[in-house]
């Protein structure tokens, strides 16, 4: 949805392009800071991948694997609500341009379907300070992102372990609920760390005071750009997406088509009709 927003779409593409060309993540930090905290892959456009700062895994032991099938459902009925024409709804599965761009449902069959656990279930969460240090040279931005990471990992409520249908977990004890923090150093040494949610929130609040953000303006879906983008052949779309936002690509394609059309017009000789003397 954001990718084809009239204002935010081009801004987001430019933010990823800044990372790709200049290793500058400041624009993305202001538009979508959690993309830097939890990692992001701009797979449909610039191809930029950013390593996550926060990684949290829950591992189960002594398990039996299961299979499942699933359906990706678009967040909005674009064709049903007249945002995109039905003439684009052609082909099935990954060959349908609407499914390719996330405008229509997509099926996934025989995929991983969870596990039946007979042993322990353990959670391990990590804040990768090496990834944070290499992400930017801006110390204020580093502290801001660290604050977001600490708040994210220290926060607790019932939803934290409500992973999915049929997989509702709880802490095995109060000590497990609070968690055990430690600093893991590159030289092989470890040190205990005292971090609570209140401490994390205070740090993040102080860090955000050093940052400057602009309030986002209301935006809307750019139907014209989406329609024009879908009319471009798939392979060409993939190539264009790496070098320009769809709005710019559609405009350039239209300008090129107009230029070629004008070149094809042949003009005859000019005949002047002068009155006889």
PDB file of C-alpha atoms in Angstrom:
ATOM      1  CA  UNK A   1       0.000   0.000   0.000  1.00  0.00           C
ATOM      2  CA  UNK A   2       2.773   2.469   0.965  1.00  0.00           C
ATOM      3  CA  UNK A   3       4.808   1.642  -2.126  1.00  0.00           C
ATOM      4  CA  UNK A   4       2.031   3.009  -4.347  1.00  0.00           C
ATOM      5  CA  UNK A   5       1.094   5.955  -2.134  1.00  0.00           C
ATOM      6  CA  UNK A   6       1.404   9.276  -3.941  1.00  0.00           C
ATOM      7  CA  UNK A   7       3.758  10.926  -1.449  1.00  0.00           C
ATOM      8  CA  UNK A   8       5.229   8.245   0.812  1.00  0.00           C
ATOM      9  CA  UNK A   9       5.908   5.808  -2.026  1.00  0.00           C
ATOM     10  CA  UNK A  10       8.573   7.921  -3.782  1.00  0.00           C
ATOM     11  CA  UNK A  11      10.012   8.986  -0.409  1.00  0.00           C
ATOM     12  CA  UNK A  12      10.401   5.378   0.693  1.00  0.00           C
ATOM     13  CA  UNK A  13      12.051   4.400  -2.608  1.00  0.00           C
ATOM     14  CA  UNK A  14      14.476   7.330  -2.283  1.00  0.00           C
ATOM     15  CA  UNK A  15      15.285   6.283   1.310  1.00  0.00           C
ATOM     16  CA  UNK A  16      16.281   2.788   0.181  1.00  0.00           C
ATOM     17  CA  UNK A  17      18.220   4.272  -2.733  1.00  0.00           C
ATOM     18  CA  UNK A  18      20.184   6.414  -0.246  1.00  0.00           C
ATOM     19  CA  UNK A  19      21.175   3.260   1.612  1.00  0.00           C
ATOM     20  CA  UNK A  20      22.145   1.496  -1.617  1.00  0.00           C
ATOM     21  CA  UNK A  21      24.268   4.327  -3.025  1.00  0.00           C
ATOM     22  CA  UNK A  22      25.546   6.201   0.046  1.00  0.00           C
ATOM     23  CA  UNK A  23      25.001   3.832   2.984  1.00  0.00           C
ATOM     24  CA  UNK A  24      22.842   6.581   4.502  1.00  0.00           C
ATOM     25  CA  UNK A  25      19.894   5.242   6.508  1.00  0.00           C
ATOM     26  CA  UNK A  26      18.794   8.575   8.032  1.00  0.00           C
ATOM     27  CA  UNK A  27      15.810   8.988   5.705  1.00  0.00           C
ATOM     28  CA  UNK A  28      14.523   5.453   6.374  1.00  0.00           C
ATOM     29  CA  UNK A  29      15.030   5.989  10.127  1.00  0.00           C
ATOM     30  CA  UNK A  30      12.549   8.882   9.969  1.00  0.00           C
ATOM     31  CA  UNK A  31      10.026   7.090   7.747  1.00  0.00           C
ATOM     32  CA  UNK A  32      10.168   3.555   9.186  1.00  0.00           C
ATOM     33  CA  UNK A  33      12.691   3.174  12.047  1.00  0.00           C
ATOM     34  CA  UNK A  34      11.534  -0.309  13.022  1.00  0.00           C
ATOM     35  CA  UNK A  35      12.661  -1.482   9.570  1.00  0.00           C
ATOM     36  CA  UNK A  36      16.205  -0.836  10.769  1.00  0.00           C
ATOM     37  CA  UNK A  37      15.594  -2.472  14.153  1.00  0.00           C
ATOM     38  CA  UNK A  38      13.954  -5.658  12.881  1.00  0.00           C
ATOM     39  CA  UNK A  39      15.565  -5.801   9.432  1.00  0.00           C
ATOM     40  CA  UNK A  40      14.073  -5.201   6.012  1.00  0.00           C
ATOM     41  CA  UNK A  41      14.389  -6.381   2.420  1.00  0.00           C
ATOM     42  CA  UNK A  42      13.194  -4.090  -0.351  1.00  0.00           C
ATOM     43  CA  UNK A  43      12.621  -7.127  -2.545  1.00  0.00           C
ATOM     44  CA  UNK A  44      10.278  -5.544  -5.107  1.00  0.00           C
ATOM     45  CA  UNK A  45      12.401  -2.478  -5.806  1.00  0.00           C
ATOM     46  CA  UNK A  46      16.015  -1.550  -4.966  1.00  0.00           C
ATOM     47  CA  UNK A  47      16.884  -4.970  -3.533  1.00  0.00           C
ATOM     48  CA  UNK A  48      18.392  -3.401  -0.404  1.00  0.00           C
ATOM     49  CA  UNK A  49      18.743  -5.780   2.555  1.00  0.00           C
ATOM     50  CA  UNK A  50      19.382  -4.529   6.079  1.00  0.00           C
ATOM     51  CA  UNK A  51      20.552  -6.900   8.802  1.00  0.00           C
ATOM     52  CA  UNK A  52      18.278  -6.918  11.822  1.00  0.00           C
ATOM     53  CA  UNK A  53      19.536  -5.459  15.092  1.00  0.00           C
ATOM     54  CA  UNK A  54      17.031  -7.437  17.137  1.00  0.00           C
ATOM     55  CA  UNK A  55      16.667 -11.189  16.749  1.00  0.00           C
ATOM     56  CA  UNK A  56      14.355 -13.246  18.884  1.00  0.00           C
ATOM     57  CA  UNK A  57      13.912 -16.981  18.444  1.00  0.00           C
ATOM     58  CA  UNK A  58      11.780 -19.540  20.239  1.00  0.00           C
ATOM     59  CA  UNK A  59      13.107 -23.069  19.896  1.00  0.00           C
ATOM     60  CA  UNK A  60      11.264 -26.258  20.771  1.00  0.00           C
ATOM     61  CA  UNK A  61      12.967 -29.573  21.455  1.00  0.00           C
ATOM     62  CA  UNK A  62      11.839 -33.151  20.813  1.00  0.00           C
ATOM     63  CA  UNK A  63       9.196 -32.260  18.244  1.00  0.00           C
ATOM     64  CA  UNK A  64       7.154 -33.746  15.410  1.00  0.00           C
ATOM     65  CA  UNK A  65       6.897 -31.591  12.282  1.00  0.00           C
ATOM     66  CA  UNK A  66       3.585 -30.874  10.536  1.00  0.00           C
ATOM     67  CA  UNK A  67       2.572 -29.461   7.137  1.00  0.00           C
ATOM     68  CA  UNK A  68       0.063 -26.787   6.185  1.00  0.00           C
ATOM     69  CA  UNK A  69      -1.276 -24.800   3.248  1.00  0.00           C
ATOM     70  CA  UNK A  70      -1.907 -21.064   3.323  1.00  0.00           C
ATOM     71  CA  UNK A  71      -3.263 -18.158   1.290  1.00  0.00           C
ATOM     72  CA  UNK A  72      -1.832 -14.652   1.090  1.00  0.00           C
ATOM     73  CA  UNK A  73      -4.753 -12.224   1.174  1.00  0.00           C
ATOM     74  CA  UNK A  74      -4.227  -8.640   0.025  1.00  0.00           C
ATOM     75  CA  UNK A  75      -5.025  -5.990   2.634  1.00  0.00           C
ATOM     76  CA  UNK A  76      -7.526  -4.365   0.258  1.00  0.00           C
ATOM     77  CA  UNK A  77      -9.807  -5.526  -2.566  1.00  0.00           C
ATOM     78  CA  UNK A  78      -8.247  -3.396  -5.286  1.00  0.00           C
ATOM     79  CA  UNK A  79     -10.251  -4.726  -8.229  1.00  0.00           C
ATOM     80  CA  UNK A  80     -13.523  -5.086  -6.325  1.00  0.00           C
ATOM     81  CA  UNK A  81     -13.375  -1.450  -5.233  1.00  0.00           C
ATOM     82  CA  UNK A  82     -12.390  -0.105  -8.625  1.00  0.00           C
ATOM     83  CA  UNK A  83      -8.819   0.851  -7.670  1.00  0.00           C
ATOM     84  CA  UNK A  84      -7.332  -1.404 -10.360  1.00  0.00           C
ATOM     85  CA  UNK A  85      -9.032  -2.544 -13.564  1.00  0.00           C
ATOM     86  CA  UNK A  86     -10.183  -6.158 -13.991  1.00  0.00           C
ATOM     87  CA  UNK A  87      -8.262  -6.365 -17.273  1.00  0.00           C
ATOM     88  CA  UNK A  88      -5.086  -6.879 -15.202  1.00  0.00           C
ATOM     89  CA  UNK A  89      -6.533  -9.951 -13.465  1.00  0.00           C
ATOM     90  CA  UNK A  90      -5.200 -12.564 -15.863  1.00  0.00           C
ATOM     91  CA  UNK A  91      -3.189 -15.722 -15.385  1.00  0.00           C
ATOM     92  CA  UNK A  92      -3.053 -17.940 -12.319  1.00  0.00           C
ATOM     93  CA  UNK A  93      -0.790 -18.111  -9.301  1.00  0.00           C
ATOM     94  CA  UNK A  94       2.593 -16.434  -9.693  1.00  0.00           C
ATOM     95  CA  UNK A  95       1.814 -15.720 -13.359  1.00  0.00           C
ATOM     96  CA  UNK A  96      -0.953 -13.276 -12.408  1.00  0.00           C
ATOM     97  CA  UNK A  97       0.439  -9.684 -12.346  1.00  0.00           C
ATOM     98  CA  UNK A  98      -1.884  -8.766  -9.454  1.00  0.00           C
ATOM     99  CA  UNK A  99      -0.498 -11.614  -7.335  1.00  0.00           C
ATOM    100  CA  UNK A 100       3.051 -10.680  -8.336  1.00  0.00           C
ATOM    101  CA  UNK A 101       2.598  -7.156  -6.961  1.00  0.00           C
ATOM    102  CA  UNK A 102       0.596  -8.102  -3.854  1.00  0.00           C
ATOM    103  CA  UNK A 103      -2.767  -6.852  -5.165  1.00  0.00           C
ATOM    104  CA  UNK A 104      -4.421 -10.279  -5.087  1.00  0.00           C
ATOM    105  CA  UNK A 105      -4.374 -13.477  -3.056  1.00  0.00           C
ATOM    106  CA  UNK A 106      -1.570 -16.000  -3.566  1.00  0.00           C
ATOM    107  CA  UNK A 107      -1.566 -19.662  -2.581  1.00  0.00           C
ATOM    108  CA  UNK A 108       1.129 -21.610  -0.725  1.00  0.00           C
ATOM    109  CA  UNK A 109       0.683 -25.358  -0.329  1.00  0.00           C
ATOM    110  CA  UNK A 110       2.555 -28.035   1.568  1.00  0.00           C
ATOM    111  CA  UNK A 111       4.571 -25.575   3.642  1.00  0.00           C
ATOM    112  CA  UNK A 112       5.812 -25.889   7.211  1.00  0.00           C
ATOM    113  CA  UNK A 113       2.808 -26.203   9.521  1.00  0.00           C
ATOM    114  CA  UNK A 114       4.215 -26.020  13.033  1.00  0.00           C
ATOM    115  CA  UNK A 115       5.291 -28.727  15.452  1.00  0.00           C
ATOM    116  CA  UNK A 116       3.982 -30.945  18.220  1.00  0.00           C
ATOM    117  CA  UNK A 117       6.315 -30.338  21.198  1.00  0.00           C
ATOM    118  CA  UNK A 118       7.247 -33.025  23.684  1.00  0.00           C
ATOM    119  CA  UNK A 119      10.316 -31.342  25.202  1.00  0.00           C
ATOM    120  CA  UNK A 120      11.296 -27.806  26.301  1.00  0.00           C
ATOM    121  CA  UNK A 121      10.430 -24.519  24.634  1.00  0.00           C
ATOM    122  CA  UNK A 122      13.046 -21.760  25.058  1.00  0.00           C
ATOM    123  CA  UNK A 123      13.279 -18.162  23.882  1.00  0.00           C
ATOM    124  CA  UNK A 124      16.582 -16.420  23.124  1.00  0.00           C
ATOM    125  CA  UNK A 125      16.656 -12.737  22.159  1.00  0.00           C
ATOM    126  CA  UNK A 126      19.709 -10.797  20.977  1.00  0.00           C
ATOM    127  CA  UNK A 127      20.509  -7.145  20.301  1.00  0.00           C
ATOM    128  CA  UNK A 128      23.314  -7.174  17.732  1.00  0.00           C
ATOM    129  CA  UNK A 129      25.477  -4.191  18.683  1.00  0.00           C
ATOM    130  CA  UNK A 130      27.908  -4.933  15.848  1.00  0.00           C
ATOM    131  CA  UNK A 131      25.110  -4.519  13.305  1.00  0.00           C
ATOM    132  CA  UNK A 132      24.011  -1.322  15.058  1.00  0.00           C
ATOM    133  CA  UNK A 133      27.528   0.171  15.011  1.00  0.00           C
ATOM    134  CA  UNK A 134      28.011  -0.509  11.298  1.00  0.00           C
ATOM    135  CA  UNK A 135      24.563   0.763  10.347  1.00  0.00           C
ATOM    136  CA  UNK A 136      25.333   4.458  10.744  1.00  0.00           C
ATOM    137  CA  UNK A 137      28.001   6.872  11.985  1.00  0.00           C
ATOM    138  CA  UNK A 138      25.371   9.140  13.585  1.00  0.00           C
ATOM    139  CA  UNK A 139      25.676   8.561  17.358  1.00  0.00           C
ATOM    140  CA  UNK A 140      22.229  10.049  18.060  1.00  0.00           C
ATOM    141  CA  UNK A 141      20.631   7.707  15.533  1.00  0.00           C
ATOM    142  CA  UNK A 142      22.494   4.742  17.030  1.00  0.00           C
ATOM    143  CA  UNK A 143      21.176   5.572  20.494  1.00  0.00           C
ATOM    144  CA  UNK A 144      17.648   6.052  19.167  1.00  0.00           C
ATOM    145  CA  UNK A 145      17.665   2.658  17.442  1.00  0.00           C
ATOM    146  CA  UNK A 146      19.196   1.010  20.519  1.00  0.00           C
ATOM    147  CA  UNK A 147      16.424   2.522  22.628  1.00  0.00           C
ATOM    148  CA  UNK A 148      13.780   1.068  20.299  1.00  0.00           C
ATOM    149  CA  UNK A 149      15.479  -2.333  20.447  1.00  0.00           C
ATOM    150  CA  UNK A 150      15.659  -2.343  24.259  1.00  0.00           C
ATOM    151  CA  UNK A 151      12.014  -1.307  24.593  1.00  0.00           C
ATOM    152  CA  UNK A 152      10.932  -3.994  22.122  1.00  0.00           C
ATOM    153  CA  UNK A 153      12.757  -6.805  23.949  1.00  0.00           C
ATOM    154  CA  UNK A 154      11.911  -5.742  27.492  1.00  0.00           C
ATOM    155  CA  UNK A 155       8.190  -5.240  26.904  1.00  0.00           C
ATOM    156  CA  UNK A 156       5.873  -7.949  28.193  1.00  0.00           C
ATOM    157  CA  UNK A 157       2.164  -8.598  27.849  1.00  0.00           C
ATOM    158  CA  UNK A 158      -0.077 -11.525  27.015  1.00  0.00           C
ATOM    159  CA  UNK A 159       0.357 -11.001  23.280  1.00  0.00           C
ATOM    160  CA  UNK A 160       4.114 -11.538  23.454  1.00  0.00           C
ATOM    161  CA  UNK A 161       3.677 -15.302  23.473  1.00  0.00           C
ATOM    162  CA  UNK A 162       0.396 -15.577  21.585  1.00  0.00           C
ATOM    163  CA  UNK A 163       2.342 -16.704  18.531  1.00  0.00           C
ATOM    164  CA  UNK A 164      -0.419 -18.053  16.330  1.00  0.00           C
ATOM    165  CA  UNK A 165      -3.593 -20.123  16.385  1.00  0.00           C
ATOM    166  CA  UNK A 166      -2.871 -23.229  18.448  1.00  0.00           C
ATOM    167  CA  UNK A 167       0.420 -21.882  19.821  1.00  0.00           C
ATOM    168  CA  UNK A 168      -0.249 -19.834  22.970  1.00  0.00           C
ATOM    169  CA  UNK A 169       2.739 -19.941  25.321  1.00  0.00           C
ATOM    170  CA  UNK A 170       3.439 -18.688  28.839  1.00  0.00           C
ATOM    171  CA  UNK A 171       6.517 -18.240  31.009  1.00  0.00           C
ATOM    172  CA  UNK A 172       7.536 -21.364  32.913  1.00  0.00           C
ATOM    173  CA  UNK A 173       8.278 -19.269  36.038  1.00  0.00           C
ATOM    174  CA  UNK A 174       8.439 -15.639  37.220  1.00  0.00           C
ATOM    175  CA  UNK A 175      12.207 -15.614  36.655  1.00  0.00           C
ATOM    176  CA  UNK A 176      11.657 -16.807  33.096  1.00  0.00           C
ATOM    177  CA  UNK A 177       9.049 -14.080  32.617  1.00  0.00           C
ATOM    178  CA  UNK A 178      11.499 -11.331  33.615  1.00  0.00           C
ATOM    179  CA  UNK A 179      14.311 -12.873  31.583  1.00  0.00           C
ATOM    180  CA  UNK A 180      18.051 -12.866  32.211  1.00  0.00           C
ATOM    181  CA  UNK A 181      20.144 -10.193  30.482  1.00  0.00           C
ATOM    182  CA  UNK A 182      23.879 -10.370  29.869  1.00  0.00           C
ATOM    183  CA  UNK A 183      26.524  -8.616  27.781  1.00  0.00           C
ATOM    184  CA  UNK A 184      28.270 -11.072  25.462  1.00  0.00           C
ATOM    185  CA  UNK A 185      31.688  -9.761  24.402  1.00  0.00           C
ATOM    186  CA  UNK A 186      33.757 -10.613  21.330  1.00  0.00           C
ATOM    187  CA  UNK A 187      36.701 -11.760  23.460  1.00  0.00           C
ATOM    188  CA  UNK A 188      34.687 -14.629  24.917  1.00  0.00           C
ATOM    189  CA  UNK A 189      33.780 -12.964  28.204  1.00  0.00           C
ATOM    190  CA  UNK A 190      30.260 -12.340  29.477  1.00  0.00           C
ATOM    191  CA  UNK A 191      28.942  -9.883  32.034  1.00  0.00           C
ATOM    192  CA  UNK A 192      25.501  -9.687  33.711  1.00  0.00           C
ATOM    193  CA  UNK A 193      23.330  -6.711  32.776  1.00  0.00           C
ATOM    194  CA  UNK A 194      20.402  -5.176  34.643  1.00  0.00           C
ATOM    195  CA  UNK A 195      17.763  -4.069  32.162  1.00  0.00           C
ATOM    196  CA  UNK A 196      14.092  -3.610  32.909  1.00  0.00           C
ATOM    197  CA  UNK A 197      11.352  -2.181  30.746  1.00  0.00           C
ATOM    198  CA  UNK A 198      11.344   1.042  32.794  1.00  0.00           C
ATOM    199  CA  UNK A 199      15.097   1.460  32.256  1.00  0.00           C
ATOM    200  CA  UNK A 200      14.735   0.763  28.533  1.00  0.00           C
ATOM    201  CA  UNK A 201      11.834   3.209  28.193  1.00  0.00           C
ATOM    202  CA  UNK A 202      13.741   5.970  30.014  1.00  0.00           C
ATOM    203  CA  UNK A 203      16.759   5.466  27.746  1.00  0.00           C
ATOM    204  CA  UNK A 204      14.646   5.496  24.580  1.00  0.00           C
ATOM    205  CA  UNK A 205      12.784   8.630  25.712  1.00  0.00           C
ATOM    206  CA  UNK A 206      16.065  10.466  26.280  1.00  0.00           C
ATOM    207  CA  UNK A 207      17.444   9.275  22.910  1.00  0.00           C
ATOM    208  CA  UNK A 208      14.429  10.373  20.884  1.00  0.00           C
ATOM    209  CA  UNK A 209      14.872  13.904  22.241  1.00  0.00           C
ATOM    210  CA  UNK A 210      18.009  14.190  20.079  1.00  0.00           C
ATOM    211  CA  UNK A 211      16.134  13.252  16.905  1.00  0.00           C
ATOM    212  CA  UNK A 212      14.075  15.463  14.598  1.00  0.00           C
ATOM    213  CA  UNK A 213      10.978  14.096  12.880  1.00  0.00           C
ATOM    214  CA  UNK A 214       8.401  15.661  10.573  1.00  0.00           C
ATOM    215  CA  UNK A 215       4.749  14.798  11.040  1.00  0.00           C
ATOM    216  CA  UNK A 216       3.551  12.772   8.017  1.00  0.00           C
ATOM    217  CA  UNK A 217       0.931  14.298   5.757  1.00  0.00           C
ATOM    218  CA  UNK A 218      -2.256  12.406   4.808  1.00  0.00           C
ATOM    219  CA  UNK A 219      -1.651  10.285   1.732  1.00  0.00           C
ATOM    220  CA  UNK A 220      -3.656   8.277  -0.775  1.00  0.00           C
ATOM    221  CA  UNK A 221      -3.263   5.311  -3.071  1.00  0.00           C
ATOM    222  CA  UNK A 222      -1.966   6.250  -6.528  1.00  0.00           C
ATOM    223  CA  UNK A 223      -4.303   4.302  -8.810  1.00  0.00           C
ATOM    224  CA  UNK A 224      -2.907   5.858 -11.986  1.00  0.00           C
ATOM    225  CA  UNK A 225       0.637   4.751 -11.163  1.00  0.00           C
ATOM    226  CA  UNK A 226      -0.474   1.246 -10.141  1.00  0.00           C
ATOM    227  CA  UNK A 227      -2.447   0.840 -13.383  1.00  0.00           C
ATOM    228  CA  UNK A 228       0.433   2.103 -15.511  1.00  0.00           C
ATOM    229  CA  UNK A 229       2.941  -0.077 -13.664  1.00  0.00           C
ATOM    230  CA  UNK A 230       0.931  -3.245 -14.240  1.00  0.00           C
ATOM    231  CA  UNK A 231       0.786  -2.532 -17.974  1.00  0.00           C
ATOM    232  CA  UNK A 232       4.580  -2.810 -18.179  1.00  0.00           C
ATOM    233  CA  UNK A 233       5.906  -6.289 -18.972  1.00  0.00           C
ATOM    234  CA  UNK A 234       7.057  -8.262 -15.896  1.00  0.00           C
ATOM    235  CA  UNK A 235      10.778  -8.514 -16.717  1.00  0.00           C
ATOM    236  CA  UNK A 236      10.931  -4.827 -17.570  1.00  0.00           C
ATOM    237  CA  UNK A 237       9.155  -3.962 -14.298  1.00  0.00           C
ATOM    238  CA  UNK A 238      11.804  -5.858 -12.319  1.00  0.00           C
ATOM    239  CA  UNK A 239      14.574  -3.973 -14.105  1.00  0.00           C
ATOM    240  CA  UNK A 240      12.944  -0.558 -13.778  1.00  0.00           C
ATOM    241  CA  UNK A 241      12.099  -1.075 -10.093  1.00  0.00           C
ATOM    242  CA  UNK A 242      15.802  -1.190  -9.217  1.00  0.00           C
ATOM    243  CA  UNK A 243      16.530   2.229 -10.718  1.00  0.00           C
ATOM    244  CA  UNK A 244      13.408   4.339 -10.190  1.00  0.00           C
ATOM    245  CA  UNK A 245      10.104   4.489  -8.318  1.00  0.00           C
ATOM    246  CA  UNK A 246       7.069   3.178 -10.266  1.00  0.00           C
ATOM    247  CA  UNK A 247       5.630   6.701 -10.568  1.00  0.00           C
ATOM    248  CA  UNK A 248       8.816   7.928 -12.267  1.00  0.00           C
ATOM    249  CA  UNK A 249       9.057   4.783 -14.378  1.00  0.00           C
ATOM    250  CA  UNK A 250       5.462   5.102 -15.614  1.00  0.00           C
ATOM    251  CA  UNK A 251       5.961   8.778 -16.441  1.00  0.00           C
ATOM    252  CA  UNK A 252       9.197   8.036 -18.320  1.00  0.00           C
ATOM    253  CA  UNK A 253       7.583   5.180 -20.248  1.00  0.00           C
ATOM    254  CA  UNK A 254       4.686   7.444 -21.250  1.00  0.00           C
ATOM    255  CA  UNK A 255       7.097  10.184 -22.347  1.00  0.00           C
ATOM    256  CA  UNK A 256       9.122   7.708 -24.410  1.00  0.00           C
ATOM    257  CA  UNK A 257       5.977   6.332 -26.065  1.00  0.00           C
ATOM    258  CA  UNK A 258       4.822   9.858 -26.944  1.00  0.00           C
ATOM    259  CA  UNK A 259       8.230  10.734 -28.357  1.00  0.00           C
ATOM    260  CA  UNK A 260       8.311   7.604 -30.515  1.00  0.00           C
ATOM    261  CA  UNK A 261       4.779   8.259 -31.713  1.00  0.00           C
ATOM    262  CA  UNK A 262       5.668  11.799 -32.743  1.00  0.00           C
ATOM    263  CA  UNK A 263       8.741  10.534 -34.602  1.00  0.00           C
ATOM    264  CA  UNK A 264       6.502   8.225 -36.601  1.00  0.00           C
ATOM    265  CA  UNK A 265       4.343  11.063 -37.963  1.00  0.00           C
ATOM    266  CA  UNK A 266       5.335  11.945 -41.532  1.00  0.00           C
ATOM    267  CA  UNK A 267       4.624  15.487 -42.715  1.00  0.00           C
ATOM    268  CA  UNK A 268       3.865  16.239 -46.376  1.00  0.00           C
ATOM    269  CA  UNK A 269       5.025  19.301 -48.316  1.00  0.00           C
ATOM    270  CA  UNK A 270       3.527  22.625 -47.406  1.00  0.00           C
ATOM    271  CA  UNK A 271       1.373  23.990 -50.246  1.00  0.00           C
ATOM    272  CA  UNK A 272       0.590  27.656 -50.248  1.00  0.00           C
ATOM    273  CA  UNK A 273      -2.596  28.719 -51.963  1.00  0.00           C
ATOM    274  CA  UNK A 274      -1.926  32.233 -53.222  1.00  0.00           C
ATOM    275  CA  UNK A 275      -4.726  34.176 -54.844  1.00  0.00           C
ATOM    276  CA  UNK A 276      -4.194  34.901 -58.593  1.00  0.00           C
ATOM    277  CA  UNK A 277      -3.341  38.457 -59.626  1.00  0.00           C
TER     278      UNK A 277
END
